[in-house]
Amino acid sequence: MMPIYNDWISVNLLCNKIDEICAKTSHPLHILLINDGSTEKKLDGLSSNNFKNIKSISILNLRRNLGHQRAIAIGLCYIEDNLEAQSIVIMDGDGEDSATDIPLLISSCIHNNNEKIIFAERSKRSENVTFKIFYSLYKSLHLILTGQKVRVGNFSIIPKKQVTRIVIVSDLWNHYAASVFKARLPIDTIHTIRARRLDGKSQMNFTSLIIHGLSAMSVYGDKIGVRLLVALSIASTTLILSLIILYSLNSLLGLHISQYINWALISILLLIPQIFFILLIFVFLILSGRDSSSFLPIRDYHYYISDFITI
């Protein structure tokens, strides 16, 4: 299963690679492309290729562009409701998820008796230095705020029995991998190296990458709120104790404290209660919504589907 937005040339090349690599295995493959509101027409070459191991290629057309995370959610729900599969490999259609790793994912899934979701964990990335710097900062921020390491992306294989469990998790609508971890589904990882795009440039710009990162962290909104609340409480206590010590020393030793420092400290003390109560309200809002499912993927996904075609 691959979410697609205008990457038809890459998908065509990738399908050929998949067929060539997986022809050596005994596992028949069916390709499902989730057309995420593409503005370019699909290639006719997809239907004319003489595949050896790929039994069919189908396209699930969405009514509008939703982003690849929500396209993945809809694809999983559609498979759960309409298609038979022993397991599902989820990957990007641009070639950055290497076809050579698919047999490794399948083998690991079988080794785990089709019980665990197997993620491809990146041991090396192929992006430029600027991306790597910002990605490292994001991983550090994600760990501090959520307590979870960023280890994996979409590239994975999920057994059908785990699909049944994940499609009722509301967080799947925001981020596939984060929802799996939060739902505490059984997982394992294999080490892979991220490949380069097969054609064209990435559709993800800097803003899209930030939204993608924030979507992952939003799944842990309750944890983030509590952690910020605890951090603010510790900082407030430390500041108050420091002020008590400072003014005590001033009284005992006659130290001169600048008027500007006084005003700054008073301003901070006035701000702390306001920030504390805002965070407290945020935490209560998050926690109160934990049992309500505003969007349930398996119930609501069909509203976004235009049609399903086999090519």
CSV table of C-alpha atoms in Angstrom, one decimal:
chain,number,residue,atom,x,y,z
A,1,MET,CA,0.0,0.0,0.0
A,2,MET,CA,1.4,3.4,-1.1
A,3,PRO,CA,-0.1,6.9,-0.7
A,4,ILE,CA,0.5,8.8,-3.9
A,5,TYR,CA,0.4,12.5,-4.8
A,6,ASN,CA,1.6,13.1,-8.4
A,7,ASP,CA,4.5,10.6,-8.1
A,8,TRP,CA,3.3,8.4,-11.0
A,9,ILE,CA,6.7,8.1,-12.7
A,10,SER,CA,8.3,7.0,-9.4
A,11,VAL,CA,5.5,4.6,-8.7
A,12,ASN,CA,5.9,3.0,-12.1
A,13,LEU,CA,9.7,2.5,-11.6
A,14,LEU,CA,9.1,1.3,-8.0
A,15,CYS,CA,6.5,-1.3,-9.1
A,16,ASN,CA,9.0,-2.7,-11.6
A,17,LYS,CA,11.7,-2.9,-8.8
A,18,ILE,CA,9.2,-4.6,-6.4
A,19,ASP,CA,8.3,-7.1,-9.0
A,20,GLU,CA,11.9,-7.9,-9.9
A,21,ILE,CA,13.0,-8.2,-6.2
A,22,CYS,CA,10.0,-10.1,-5.0
A,23,ALA,CA,9.8,-12.5,-7.9
A,24,LYS,CA,12.4,-14.6,-6.0
A,25,THR,CA,9.9,-15.1,-3.1
A,26,SER,CA,6.9,-17.3,-3.0
A,27,HIS,CA,4.5,-14.5,-1.9
A,28,PRO,CA,2.0,-13.1,-4.4
A,29,LEU,CA,1.7,-9.4,-4.2
A,30,HIS,CA,-1.2,-7.0,-4.8
A,31,ILE,CA,-0.4,-3.3,-5.0
A,32,LEU,CA,-2.9,-0.7,-3.7
A,33,LEU,CA,-2.1,2.9,-4.5
A,34,ILE,CA,-4.0,5.6,-2.4
A,35,ASN,CA,-4.4,8.5,-4.8
A,36,ASP,CA,-4.3,11.4,-2.4
A,37,GLY,CA,-6.0,13.9,-4.7
A,38,SER,CA,-3.3,14.0,-7.4
A,39,THR,CA,-3.5,16.8,-9.9
A,40,GLU,CA,-1.6,14.8,-12.6
A,41,LYS,CA,-3.1,11.9,-14.5
A,42,LYS,CA,-1.7,8.4,-13.8
A,43,LEU,CA,0.7,6.7,-16.3
A,44,ASP,CA,-0.7,4.2,-18.7
A,45,GLY,CA,2.5,2.2,-18.3
A,46,LEU,CA,1.3,0.9,-14.9
A,47,SER,CA,-1.4,-1.3,-16.7
A,48,SER,CA,0.9,-2.4,-19.6
A,49,ASN,CA,3.8,-3.8,-17.5
A,50,ASN,CA,4.3,-7.5,-17.7
A,51,PHE,CA,4.8,-8.3,-14.0
A,52,LYS,CA,5.8,-11.7,-12.8
A,53,ASN,CA,4.9,-11.6,-9.1
A,54,ILE,CA,2.6,-8.6,-8.8
A,55,LYS,CA,-0.9,-10.1,-9.4
A,56,SER,CA,-2.8,-6.8,-9.5
A,57,ILE,CA,-2.5,-3.0,-9.1
A,58,SER,CA,-5.5,-1.1,-7.8
A,59,ILE,CA,-6.0,2.6,-7.2
A,60,LEU,CA,-8.2,4.0,-4.3
A,61,ASN,CA,-9.0,7.6,-5.4
A,62,LEU,CA,-9.7,10.1,-2.6
A,63,ARG,CA,-12.0,13.0,-3.1
A,64,ARG,CA,-9.4,15.5,-2.0
A,65,ASN,CA,-5.8,15.8,-0.8
A,66,LEU,CA,-5.5,14.8,2.8
A,67,GLY,CA,-1.8,14.2,3.3
A,68,HIS,CA,0.0,10.9,3.4
A,69,GLN,CA,-0.8,10.1,7.0
A,70,ARG,CA,-4.5,10.3,6.5
A,71,ALA,CA,-4.2,8.6,3.1
A,72,ILE,CA,-2.6,5.7,5.0
A,73,ALA,CA,-5.4,5.6,7.6
A,74,ILE,CA,-8.1,5.5,4.8
A,75,GLY,CA,-6.1,2.8,3.0
A,76,LEU,CA,-5.9,0.6,6.1
A,77,CYS,CA,-9.6,1.0,6.8
A,78,TYR,CA,-10.5,0.1,3.2
A,79,ILE,CA,-8.4,-3.0,3.3
A,80,GLU,CA,-9.9,-4.0,6.6
A,81,ASP,CA,-13.4,-3.7,5.2
A,82,ASN,CA,-13.0,-4.9,1.6
A,83,LEU,CA,-9.8,-6.8,0.8
A,84,GLU,CA,-8.2,-10.0,1.9
A,85,ALA,CA,-4.5,-9.9,2.9
A,86,GLN,CA,-2.2,-11.9,5.2
A,87,SER,CA,-0.1,-8.7,5.8
A,88,ILE,CA,0.3,-5.2,4.4
A,89,VAL,CA,3.5,-3.5,3.5
A,90,ILE,CA,3.1,0.3,3.9
A,91,MET,CA,5.7,2.4,2.0
A,92,ASP,CA,6.1,5.7,0.2
A,93,GLY,CA,5.7,5.7,-3.6
A,94,ASP,CA,8.7,7.9,-4.4
A,95,GLY,CA,11.4,5.2,-3.9
A,96,GLU,CA,12.9,6.5,-0.7
A,97,ASP,CA,11.6,3.3,0.9
A,98,SER,CA,13.7,0.8,-0.9
A,99,ALA,CA,12.1,-2.2,-2.5
A,100,THR,CA,15.1,-4.4,-1.5
A,101,ASP,CA,13.9,-4.1,2.1
A,102,ILE,CA,10.4,-5.6,1.4
A,103,PRO,CA,11.6,-9.3,1.6
A,104,LEU,CA,13.3,-8.4,4.9
A,105,LEU,CA,10.1,-7.0,6.3
A,106,ILE,CA,8.1,-10.1,5.1
A,107,SER,CA,10.7,-12.5,6.6
A,108,SER,CA,10.7,-10.7,9.9
A,109,CYS,CA,6.9,-10.7,10.0
A,110,ILE,CA,6.8,-14.4,9.4
A,111,HIS,CA,9.5,-15.0,11.9
A,112,ASN,CA,7.3,-13.3,14.5
A,113,ASN,CA,4.3,-15.5,13.5
A,114,ASN,CA,2.5,-12.6,11.9
A,115,GLU,CA,1.9,-11.2,15.4
A,116,LYS,CA,4.0,-8.0,15.3
A,117,ILE,CA,4.1,-4.9,13.2
A,118,ILE,CA,7.6,-4.6,11.8
A,119,PHE,CA,9.0,-1.1,11.2
A,120,ALA,CA,12.0,-0.2,9.1
A,121,GLU,CA,14.3,1.7,11.5
A,122,ARG,CA,16.7,4.0,9.6
A,123,SER,CA,20.3,3.4,10.5
A,124,LYS,CA,21.4,6.0,7.9
A,125,ARG,CA,19.6,8.8,6.0
A,126,SER,CA,20.3,10.1,2.5
A,127,GLU,CA,19.1,13.8,3.0
A,128,ASN,CA,21.3,16.9,3.0
A,129,VAL,CA,23.1,18.3,6.0
A,130,THR,CA,20.4,21.0,6.7
A,131,PHE,CA,17.6,18.5,6.8
A,132,LYS,CA,19.7,16.2,9.1
A,133,ILE,CA,20.4,19.1,11.5
A,134,PHE,CA,16.7,20.1,11.8
A,135,TYR,CA,15.7,16.4,12.0
A,136,SER,CA,18.1,16.0,15.0
A,137,LEU,CA,16.6,19.0,16.7
A,138,TYR,CA,13.1,17.6,16.1
A,139,LYS,CA,14.1,14.2,17.5
A,140,SER,CA,15.5,15.9,20.7
A,141,LEU,CA,12.4,18.0,21.1
A,142,HIS,CA,10.1,15.0,20.6
A,143,LEU,CA,12.0,13.0,23.2
A,144,ILE,CA,11.9,15.9,25.7
A,145,LEU,CA,8.2,16.6,25.3
A,146,THR,CA,6.8,13.0,24.8
A,147,GLY,CA,9.4,10.7,26.4
A,148,GLN,CA,9.4,8.7,23.1
A,149,LYS,CA,12.3,8.4,20.7
A,150,VAL,CA,11.7,9.0,17.0
A,151,ARG,CA,12.8,5.8,15.5
A,152,VAL,CA,10.7,4.9,12.5
A,153,GLY,CA,8.5,6.3,9.7
A,154,ASN,CA,5.7,4.8,7.6
A,155,PHE,CA,7.8,2.0,6.0
A,156,SER,CA,6.5,-1.2,7.8
A,157,ILE,CA,4.6,-4.4,7.4
A,158,ILE,CA,1.4,-4.9,9.5
A,159,PRO,CA,-0.3,-8.3,9.9
A,160,LYS,CA,-4.1,-8.3,9.1
A,161,LYS,CA,-4.9,-9.0,12.8
A,162,GLN,CA,-3.2,-5.8,13.8
A,163,VAL,CA,-5.0,-3.8,11.1
A,164,THR,CA,-8.2,-4.8,12.9
A,165,ARG,CA,-6.9,-3.2,16.1
A,166,ILE,CA,-5.3,0.0,14.6
A,167,VAL,CA,-8.3,1.1,12.6
A,168,ILE,CA,-10.3,1.9,15.7
A,169,VAL,CA,-7.6,4.2,17.1
A,170,SER,CA,-8.6,7.8,16.5
A,171,ASP,CA,-4.9,8.9,16.5
A,172,LEU,CA,-4.4,7.0,13.3
A,173,TRP,CA,-6.0,10.0,11.5
A,174,ASN,CA,-3.0,12.1,12.6
A,175,HIS,CA,0.0,9.8,12.5
A,176,TYR,CA,0.3,6.1,11.7
A,177,ALA,CA,3.5,5.2,13.5
A,178,ALA,CA,2.8,7.3,16.6
A,179,SER,CA,-0.7,5.8,16.9
A,180,VAL,CA,0.8,2.3,16.8
A,181,PHE,CA,3.3,3.1,19.6
A,182,LYS,CA,0.6,4.9,21.7
A,183,ALA,CA,-1.8,2.0,21.3
A,184,ARG,CA,0.9,-0.3,22.5
A,185,LEU,CA,0.5,-2.7,19.7
A,186,PRO,CA,3.3,-5.4,19.4
A,187,ILE,CA,6.2,-4.1,17.3
A,188,ASP,CA,9.7,-5.0,16.2
A,189,THR,CA,12.2,-3.2,13.9
A,190,ILE,CA,14.8,-4.0,11.3
A,191,HIS,CA,17.6,-1.7,10.3
A,192,THR,CA,17.5,-0.2,6.8
A,193,ILE,CA,19.1,2.6,4.9
A,194,ARG,CA,16.9,5.2,3.3
A,195,ALA,CA,17.2,5.3,-0.5
A,196,ARG,CA,16.9,8.3,-2.8
A,197,ARG,CA,13.9,9.4,-4.9
A,198,LEU,CA,13.5,7.6,-8.2
A,199,ASP,CA,12.2,10.7,-10.0
A,200,GLY,CA,11.4,14.4,-9.4
A,201,LYS,CA,11.5,16.4,-6.2
A,202,SER,CA,9.8,15.8,-2.9
A,203,GLN,CA,6.3,17.3,-2.5
A,204,MET,CA,7.1,18.0,1.1
A,205,ASN,CA,8.3,21.6,1.8
A,206,PHE,CA,9.6,22.9,5.1
A,207,THR,CA,6.1,23.9,6.3
A,208,SER,CA,4.8,20.4,5.5
A,209,LEU,CA,7.6,18.8,7.4
A,210,ILE,CA,6.9,20.9,10.5
A,211,ILE,CA,3.2,20.0,10.2
A,212,HIS,CA,4.1,16.3,9.9
A,213,GLY,CA,6.3,16.6,13.0
A,214,LEU,CA,3.7,18.4,15.0
A,215,SER,CA,1.1,15.8,13.9
A,216,ALA,CA,3.2,13.1,15.4
A,217,MET,CA,3.6,15.0,18.7
A,218,SER,CA,-0.1,15.8,18.9
A,219,VAL,CA,-0.8,12.1,19.4
A,220,TYR,CA,1.0,12.5,22.8
A,221,GLY,CA,-0.9,15.7,23.7
A,222,ASP,CA,-1.7,14.5,27.2
A,223,LYS,CA,1.9,13.5,28.0
A,224,ILE,CA,3.2,16.8,26.6
A,225,GLY,CA,0.8,18.8,28.7
A,226,VAL,CA,1.6,17.0,31.9
A,227,ARG,CA,5.4,17.2,31.2
A,228,LEU,CA,5.1,21.0,30.6
A,229,LEU,CA,3.1,21.3,33.8
A,230,VAL,CA,5.7,19.5,35.9
A,231,ALA,CA,8.5,21.5,34.3
A,232,LEU,CA,6.8,24.8,35.0
A,233,SER,CA,6.1,23.7,38.6
A,234,ILE,CA,9.8,22.8,39.1
A,235,ALA,CA,10.9,26.1,37.5
A,236,SER,CA,8.5,28.1,39.6
A,237,THR,CA,9.6,26.5,42.9
A,238,THR,CA,13.2,27.0,42.0
A,239,LEU,CA,12.6,30.7,41.2
A,240,ILE,CA,10.7,31.4,44.4
A,241,LEU,CA,13.4,29.7,46.5
A,242,SER,CA,16.0,31.7,44.7
A,243,LEU,CA,14.1,34.9,45.4
A,244,ILE,CA,13.8,34.1,49.1
A,245,ILE,CA,17.5,33.4,49.3
A,246,LEU,CA,18.4,36.6,47.3
A,247,TYR,CA,16.3,38.9,49.5
A,248,SER,CA,17.4,37.2,52.7
A,249,LEU,CA,21.1,37.8,51.7
A,250,ASN,CA,20.1,41.4,50.8
A,251,SER,CA,18.7,41.9,54.3
A,252,LEU,CA,21.6,40.2,56.1
A,253,LEU,CA,24.5,41.5,54.0
A,254,GLY,CA,23.1,44.7,52.6
A,255,LEU,CA,23.5,43.7,49.0
A,256,HIS,CA,22.2,46.2,46.4
A,257,ILE,CA,19.7,44.7,44.0
A,258,SER,CA,19.1,46.7,40.8
A,259,GLN,CA,15.6,48.1,40.3
A,260,TYR,CA,15.4,46.6,36.8
A,261,ILE,CA,16.1,43.1,38.3
A,262,ASN,CA,13.4,43.7,40.8
A,263,TRP,CA,10.8,44.6,38.1
A,264,ALA,CA,11.9,41.6,36.0
A,265,LEU,CA,11.5,39.2,38.9
A,266,ILE,CA,8.1,40.6,39.8
A,267,SER,CA,7.0,40.3,36.2
A,268,ILE,CA,8.1,36.7,36.0
A,269,LEU,CA,6.2,35.9,39.3
A,270,LEU,CA,3.0,37.4,37.9
A,271,LEU,CA,3.3,35.5,34.6
A,272,ILE,CA,4.0,32.1,36.2
A,273,PRO,CA,0.5,31.6,37.7
A,274,GLN,CA,-1.2,32.5,34.4
A,275,ILE,CA,1.0,30.1,32.4
A,276,PHE,CA,0.4,27.4,35.0
A,277,PHE,CA,-3.4,27.7,34.8
A,278,ILE,CA,-3.4,27.9,31.0
A,279,LEU,CA,-1.4,24.6,31.0
A,280,LEU,CA,-3.7,23.1,33.6
A,281,ILE,CA,-6.7,23.9,31.5
A,282,PHE,CA,-4.9,22.5,28.4
A,283,VAL,CA,-4.2,19.2,30.2
A,284,PHE,CA,-7.8,18.8,31.5
A,285,LEU,CA,-9.1,19.5,27.9
A,286,ILE,CA,-6.8,16.8,26.5
A,287,LEU,CA,-7.7,14.3,29.2
A,288,SER,CA,-11.4,14.9,29.0
A,289,GLY,CA,-11.4,14.1,25.3
A,290,ARG,CA,-9.5,10.8,25.7
A,291,ASP,CA,-12.7,8.7,25.8
A,292,SER,CA,-14.5,10.6,23.0
A,293,SER,CA,-13.8,9.6,19.4
A,294,SER,CA,-14.5,12.7,17.3
A,295,PHE,CA,-13.1,10.8,14.3
A,296,LEU,CA,-13.1,7.0,14.2
A,297,PRO,CA,-11.2,5.8,11.1
A,298,ILE,CA,-13.1,2.6,10.5
A,299,ARG,CA,-16.4,4.4,10.9
A,300,ASP,CA,-15.8,7.6,8.9
A,301,TYR,CA,-13.2,6.8,6.3
A,302,HIS,CA,-15.6,6.1,3.5
A,303,TYR,CA,-16.7,9.8,3.3
A,304,TYR,CA,-13.4,10.6,1.7
A,305,ILE,CA,-13.3,7.9,-1.0
A,306,SER,CA,-14.2,8.7,-4.6
A,307,ASP,CA,-13.8,5.3,-6.3
A,308,PHE,CA,-11.8,2.1,-6.4
A,309,ILE,CA,-10.4,0.8,-9.7
A,310,THR,CA,-8.2,-2.1,-10.7
A,311,ILE,CA,-5.8,-1.3,-13.5
